Amino acid sequence: MINKKLLLVAIASMFIQFAFGQQGTVRGKIMDGEFNDVLPFANVSVSGTTVGTTTDFDGDYTLDLNEGTYTLLFSFVGYSSQQVTEVVIEEGKTTEVNITLHASSAVLDEVVVTTTVRKNTEASVLNLQKNSVTLMDGLSLESIKKTGASDIASAIKSVPGVSVQDGKYVYVRGLGDRYTKSILNGMDIPGLDPDKNTVQMDIFPTNILENVIVLKSASADLPADFTGGVVNIVTKDFPTQKQLSFSASLGYNPSMHFNENYLSYQGGATDFLGFDDGTRDLPFPENANIPSPSDSRNNSVLDDYTRSIESNMAAERQTSMPDFSLGFSYGNQFNVGDDNVLGVIASLDFKNSTEFYEGFENGVYQKSAESDQYELRFDRRQRGDLGLNNVLASALAGLSYKTGRSKYKLNLLHIQNGEKRAALFNQRTEISNAIDVKKDNLEYTQRSVSNVLLSGKHTSEDATFTTEWSLSPTFSSVQDKDVRLTTFIINPDGYSISSDAGFPIRLWRDLKEINAVGKIDFTKNYTLFDNKSVFKFGGLYSYKQRDYSIHNYDIAFYNFSTSSLEGDPNAILRPENIWNTDNNSGSYLRGNFQPANTFDSNQNTAAAYVSNEFKVTDKFRAILGLRAEYFTTYFTGQNNTGTENYDDVKTIDELDFFPSANFIYEFKENQNFRLSYSRTTARPSFRELSVVQIPDLLTGIMFLGNLDLKPTYIDNFDFRFEIFGDAAQMFAISSFYKRFKDPIEIVAYDITAPNQFTPRNSPSAEVIGVEVEARKNFGFISEGLSDLSLNLNVSVIDSKIDMAKGEDQEYDSRKIFARDGEVIEDTRNLQGQSPFLVNTGLNYNNRELGLETGVFYNVQGKTLEVVGFGQNPDVYTQPFNSLNFNISKTFGKEQNSKISFKLSNILNDKKESWYESYGAASQNFSYRDLGTSFSLGYSLSF
């Protein structure tokens, strides 16, 4: 008898182990459709059984089920229940089902909405946008996959009103970088170019993203320093299941790769990793006193200083290599104890890209002093070849820990970038100095960003009161290391070097920036007018400090004929040509530390806000808020002549209030009308609010800082009507109006220096625009065409700025140098504002076949890039017609491997900026031939 009992126990144990061994998991998040928030303590049950669970404070749930196909029922008191069929559970795998529940009307019986897993996944793409308190466009991971993009920059073009500059910087509504802000997980971080408001988007691989949100209207809890939009990059915190992926790609451009004319130069041994190995470091102390040959008491050390710098100064022809990239990502979550969960994400991304612009052009043109002469004259014109190699490496690691009522997150991000440039070109100068020269330009820029984000979320027992906090320090560095420019005058009988064209230059620039941000937000759910309402308040403090220095040297000659160099830059520092006390002849290093080339500045922002979201009626929702920001800047430095010294001088001291109001009227469950008003600002950057003079040795352009700049203030009005359909279909039409006070623009400095640009405030400006967005599949024609969809969004924008009037002001300078027959208006377009944007894509996605392909087109209108002044004409960026094709196919039983092919710039369009003047032919300010690119990629996930 005992043996029989033991046998039954053993059989039962084996059966239980087998049953549990066949289990899988369903996991997801339930959102509150009335307020764009999580829905804690909602019910999740398996239809026809007693099996179920509830969501935690963060709206998350997890259910372990045996293999099979189930119907799940999601419910919450006062909300319409939702039933999801065809939920397939497989052994050892996790199925993700996210749901949004909407409040039910008290006069109606309980409503149960039924959908399938696939339809629900597609519909959830737009839920965030539909229920947002602000005017918002989202880019889900599903949307990114459709474009075949491996990074955000490649995919975000499909968002209405968004354009991407230089393949990496995102602008919203055609407004320039100044009016667009990028944040990571809700926190401000500087990018690889600290002078830009937007973070370089090609550094974030798509496999670590939850979504990308583009906010186009303000609310009190958002930073006030944006106008076009805020791009919030949201990374995953708790992966649904274990995720391990590898990816690799190879890119080829016939005009750029395997080209024997490519230009580069010998650098350091670690250039391929994105940083210099010390080869290009300044080889002597920054404050070293370099003597001249005539200084007989100290000139014995001059030889050592000159020989200490690298002797290579010539651009070298070599064969260029194709682009390639490698990526790795990992994510998982683990149960810790009974109720706690630990989430882990990690990502490594490496890209090496090569560009070669054969026959590039840069130009500086002016109008004639005579009003009856229409054609532009060039002050200088450059034509030649330019080679660039860019190495970009990023590493992201994140930990998330969730308890019963709290969640903690720690993200570590490091970005490393090295860019090597070499150019060989001829330059002809006619106005300032009639001369022909050839130039060799060698540059290396090393950039790094290290960011730490520590955040927490805590809720009360009933989840009606939430506290969220974040701390985020960032350390940035940008170093131009040993930039070299050699200029030879082209003579009838050879080459020479003289002060007429400039002596060879060696330059080091060093920028270090600290950015520390802390913020806290409190949220209280309560009842008002018998409806759920949300009261929010909080604060932020931000400290940014920048230390900037330029160390500029040149190579002069003593008792030496430069014609003997025969136009070879590498001959300048050959040992036999270097000056020493014995030969008293040759080249020598010249220059000492100059305080005018350094500055130290800091910015401080203290902010507090209050916001209330409530429903006046069942269909009318209002969000009212007020944000206060106290902003100060301090500057230490001196002007170029040393006549003005600044020691921790307060350059801006402003306490501002930024009200915001967002109103949403729900015509039907799937239709919203939105109306919003907000006041925002745009502040000058560190570089702009300074007295520094920064040369670009390649183009010859000089940037001049301006300590008299004031912040720009903008009143924003937005209107939007939106309709949301099934399967992620939608239609929206929006209009907006913006009124600027003291807009900051980049303008030509004066008529005597056409190559010098500076930021200035204009009196006022206005921008008005209309956006239309539509996403539609072709299932209405035939069910077989439901996998084919069209995405179209168009923005048309008109801008007008009032020119400053008076002596030495823009309007008067334009009238003085007007051409015969030209009528000068006292208004013009806003600098950086595009008149139109078009994004469209035709996409086919068959999940059963694992086949996805699409054609995508993007263009923006002619945009004022540099504001002219006097004889200096305006510069306009010309439209770039970007037509791209993507196709990808997944393989394997689990479809866990994918091959993708991309074809970029099919139309072979050129990147051009033109000088434009009344009655004159347009002339090149900048010209680059990008060519057509091919890319083949492979990815494998586990």
CSV table of C-alpha atoms in Angstrom, one decimal, residues 373-581:
chain,number,residue,atom,x,y,z
A,373,GLN,CA,25.8,96.0,-61.1
A,374,TYR,CA,23.7,92.9,-60.3
A,375,GLU,CA,26.0,89.9,-60.5
A,376,LEU,CA,27.7,88.8,-57.3
A,377,ARG,CA,31.5,89.0,-56.9
A,378,PHE,CA,33.4,86.4,-54.9
A,379,ASP,CA,35.7,87.6,-52.2
A,380,ARG,CA,37.0,84.0,-52.0
A,381,ARG,CA,36.1,80.8,-53.7
A,382,GLN,CA,37.4,77.3,-52.7
A,383,ARG,CA,37.3,74.2,-54.9
A,384,GLY,CA,38.9,70.8,-54.1
A,385,ASP,CA,38.5,67.5,-52.4
A,386,LEU,CA,37.5,66.7,-48.8
A,387,GLY,CA,37.8,63.3,-47.0
A,388,LEU,CA,36.2,62.5,-43.7
A,389,ASN,CA,36.3,59.5,-41.5
A,390,ASN,CA,33.9,59.3,-38.5
A,391,VAL,CA,34.1,56.8,-35.7
A,392,LEU,CA,31.2,56.7,-33.3
A,393,ALA,CA,31.0,54.3,-30.4
A,394,SER,CA,28.3,54.3,-27.7
A,395,ALA,CA,27.7,52.2,-24.6
A,396,LEU,CA,24.5,52.1,-22.6
A,397,ALA,CA,23.8,50.1,-19.4
A,398,GLY,CA,20.7,50.3,-17.3
A,399,LEU,CA,19.4,48.7,-14.1
A,400,SER,CA,15.8,49.0,-13.0
A,401,TYR,CA,14.5,47.7,-9.6
A,402,LYS,CA,10.8,47.5,-8.7
A,403,THR,CA,9.3,46.8,-5.3
A,404,GLY,CA,5.7,46.8,-4.3
A,405,ARG,CA,5.4,50.6,-4.3
A,406,SER,CA,8.7,51.9,-5.7
A,407,LYS,CA,10.8,51.8,-8.8
A,408,TYR,CA,14.5,52.8,-9.2
A,409,LYS,CA,16.4,53.3,-12.4
A,410,LEU,CA,20.1,53.7,-13.0
A,411,ASN,CA,21.3,54.4,-16.6
A,412,LEU,CA,24.9,54.9,-17.6
A,413,LEU,CA,25.7,56.3,-21.1
A,414,HIS,CA,29.0,57.0,-22.7
A,415,ILE,CA,29.5,58.2,-26.3
A,416,GLN,CA,32.9,58.5,-28.0
A,417,ASN,CA,33.4,60.1,-31.3
A,418,GLY,CA,36.5,60.8,-33.4
A,419,GLU,CA,36.4,62.6,-36.7
A,420,LYS,CA,39.4,62.9,-39.0
A,421,ARG,CA,39.3,65.3,-41.9
A,422,ALA,CA,41.7,66.1,-44.7
A,423,ALA,CA,41.2,68.6,-47.5
A,424,LEU,CA,43.2,69.7,-50.5
A,425,PHE,CA,41.8,72.6,-52.4
A,426,ASN,CA,42.6,75.8,-54.4
A,427,GLN,CA,41.3,79.2,-53.3
A,428,ARG,CA,41.0,82.3,-55.4
A,429,THR,CA,40.6,85.6,-53.6
A,430,GLU,CA,39.6,88.8,-55.5
A,431,ILE,CA,38.2,91.5,-53.2
A,432,SER,CA,40.1,91.5,-50.0
A,433,ASN,CA,43.3,90.4,-51.5
A,434,ALA,CA,43.7,89.3,-55.2
A,435,ILE,CA,45.6,86.1,-54.9
A,436,ASP,CA,45.5,82.4,-55.8
A,437,VAL,CA,46.6,79.8,-53.3
A,438,LYS,CA,46.5,76.0,-52.6
A,439,LYS,CA,45.7,74.7,-49.2
A,440,ASP,CA,46.2,71.5,-47.2
A,441,ASN,CA,43.9,71.2,-44.2
A,442,LEU,CA,44.2,68.4,-41.6
A,443,GLU,CA,41.8,68.2,-38.7
A,444,TYR,CA,40.9,65.8,-35.9
A,445,THR,CA,38.0,66.4,-33.5
A,446,GLN,CA,37.6,64.1,-30.4
A,447,ARG,CA,34.3,64.3,-28.6
A,448,SER,CA,32.9,62.4,-25.6
A,449,VAL,CA,29.8,62.5,-23.5
A,450,SER,CA,29.4,60.6,-20.2
A,451,ASN,CA,25.9,60.6,-18.6
A,452,VAL,CA,24.5,59.1,-15.4
A,453,LEU,CA,20.8,59.1,-14.7
A,454,LEU,CA,19.5,58.0,-11.4
A,455,SER,CA,15.7,58.2,-10.9
A,456,GLY,CA,13.0,56.9,-8.6
A,457,LYS,CA,9.2,56.6,-8.5
A,458,HIS,CA,7.2,56.0,-5.3
A,459,THR,CA,3.5,55.7,-4.7
A,460,SER,CA,1.2,55.8,-1.8
A,461,GLU,CA,-0.6,52.6,-0.8
A,462,ASP,CA,-3.7,53.4,-2.9
A,463,ALA,CA,-1.4,54.8,-5.8
A,464,THR,CA,-3.2,58.2,-5.7
A,465,PHE,CA,-0.1,60.1,-4.8
A,466,THR,CA,3.2,59.6,-6.7
A,467,THR,CA,6.6,61.1,-6.2
A,468,GLU,CA,9.2,61.0,-9.0
A,469,TRP,CA,12.7,62.3,-8.9
A,470,SER,CA,15.8,62.3,-11.1
A,471,LEU,CA,19.4,63.2,-10.8
A,472,SER,CA,21.6,63.4,-13.9
A,473,PRO,CA,25.2,64.6,-14.1
A,474,THR,CA,26.9,64.8,-17.6
A,475,PHE,CA,30.5,65.4,-18.5
A,476,SER,CA,31.3,66.5,-22.0
A,477,SER,CA,34.5,67.1,-23.8
A,478,VAL,CA,35.3,68.4,-27.3
A,479,GLN,CA,38.9,68.7,-28.5
A,480,ASP,CA,40.2,69.9,-31.8
A,481,LYS,CA,43.6,68.3,-31.7
A,482,ASP,CA,46.4,69.8,-33.7
A,483,VAL,CA,44.4,71.3,-36.6
A,484,ARG,CA,46.8,72.1,-39.4
A,485,LEU,CA,46.4,74.5,-42.3
A,486,THR,CA,49.1,75.2,-44.9
A,487,THR,CA,48.7,77.8,-47.5
A,488,PHE,CA,51.0,78.1,-50.5
A,489,ILE,CA,50.7,81.1,-52.9
A,490,ILE,CA,50.6,80.0,-56.5
A,491,ASN,CA,53.1,82.0,-58.5
A,492,PRO,CA,54.0,81.8,-62.2
A,493,ASP,CA,57.3,80.1,-61.3
A,494,GLY,CA,56.3,78.0,-58.3
A,495,TYR,CA,55.0,78.3,-54.8
A,496,SER,CA,55.7,80.5,-51.8
A,497,ILE,CA,54.5,81.3,-48.3
A,498,SER,CA,54.0,84.8,-47.0
A,499,SER,CA,51.8,86.9,-44.7
A,500,ASP,CA,49.7,87.9,-47.7
A,501,ALA,CA,47.9,84.5,-47.6
A,502,GLY,CA,48.9,83.5,-44.1
A,503,PHE,CA,51.5,81.4,-42.5
A,504,PRO,CA,51.0,77.7,-41.7
A,505,ILE,CA,48.7,77.3,-38.7
A,506,ARG,CA,48.7,74.8,-35.8
A,507,LEU,CA,45.7,75.0,-33.5
A,508,TRP,CA,44.4,73.2,-30.4
A,509,ARG,CA,40.9,73.8,-29.0
A,510,ASP,CA,39.7,72.4,-25.8
A,511,LEU,CA,36.1,72.5,-24.4
A,512,LYS,CA,35.0,70.9,-21.2
A,513,GLU,CA,31.5,71.1,-19.9
A,514,ILE,CA,29.7,69.9,-16.7
A,515,ASN,CA,26.0,69.6,-16.8
A,516,ALA,CA,24.1,68.7,-13.6
A,517,VAL,CA,20.3,68.4,-13.4
A,518,GLY,CA,18.0,67.4,-10.7
A,519,LYS,CA,14.2,67.5,-10.7
A,520,ILE,CA,11.3,66.2,-8.6
A,521,ASP,CA,7.6,65.8,-9.5
A,522,PHE,CA,4.6,65.2,-7.3
A,523,THR,CA,1.3,63.9,-8.7
A,524,LYS,CA,-2.0,63.7,-6.8
A,525,ASN,CA,-5.1,62.0,-8.2
A,526,TYR,CA,-8.3,63.4,-6.9
A,527,THR,CA,-12.0,63.9,-7.9
A,528,LEU,CA,-13.3,67.1,-9.3
A,529,PHE,CA,-16.8,67.6,-10.9
A,530,ASP,CA,-17.3,63.8,-10.2
A,531,ASN,CA,-14.4,63.0,-12.5
A,532,LYS,CA,-10.8,61.9,-12.0
A,533,SER,CA,-8.4,64.8,-11.9
A,534,VAL,CA,-4.6,65.1,-11.7
A,535,PHE,CA,-2.7,67.8,-9.7
A,536,LYS,CA,1.0,68.0,-10.4
A,537,PHE,CA,3.7,70.2,-9.0
A,538,GLY,CA,7.5,70.1,-8.8
A,539,GLY,CA,10.8,71.7,-9.4
A,540,LEU,CA,14.1,71.5,-11.2
A,541,TYR,CA,17.6,72.9,-10.8
A,542,SER,CA,20.2,72.8,-13.6
A,543,TYR,CA,23.8,73.9,-13.5
A,544,LYS,CA,26.0,74.1,-16.6
A,545,GLN,CA,29.6,75.2,-16.6
A,546,ARG,CA,31.9,75.4,-19.7
A,547,ASP,CA,35.6,76.0,-19.9
A,548,TYR,CA,36.9,76.8,-23.4
A,549,SER,CA,40.4,77.6,-24.6
A,550,ILE,CA,42.1,78.0,-28.0
A,551,HIS,CA,45.9,77.6,-28.4
A,552,ASN,CA,46.9,79.1,-31.7
A,553,TYR,CA,50.4,78.9,-33.2
A,554,ASP,CA,51.8,79.4,-36.7
A,555,ILE,CA,55.1,78.5,-38.4
A,556,ALA,CA,57.2,81.4,-39.6
A,557,PHE,CA,60.5,81.5,-41.5
A,558,TYR,CA,63.8,83.3,-40.8
A,559,ASN,CA,66.4,83.9,-43.4
A,560,PHE,CA,64.7,81.3,-45.5
A,561,SER,CA,63.2,81.2,-49.1
A,562,THR,CA,59.9,79.3,-49.0
A,563,SER,CA,60.0,78.8,-52.8
A,564,SER,CA,62.6,76.0,-52.0
A,565,LEU,CA,59.8,74.0,-50.4
A,566,GLU,CA,58.3,73.5,-53.9
A,567,GLY,CA,54.7,73.6,-52.5
A,568,ASP,CA,55.2,70.5,-50.3
A,569,PRO,CA,53.7,71.1,-46.8
A,570,ASN,CA,55.7,68.1,-45.4
A,571,ALA,CA,59.0,69.9,-46.3
A,572,ILE,CA,58.3,72.8,-43.9
A,573,LEU,CA,59.3,70.8,-40.8
A,574,ARG,CA,61.9,68.6,-42.2
A,575,PRO,CA,64.9,68.5,-39.9
A,576,GLU,CA,67.2,70.3,-42.4
A,577,ASN,CA,64.6,73.1,-42.8
A,578,ILE,CA,64.1,73.9,-39.1
A,579,TRP,CA,65.8,77.0,-37.7
A,580,ASN,CA,68.4,76.5,-35.1
A,581,THR,CA,71.2,78.7,-33.6
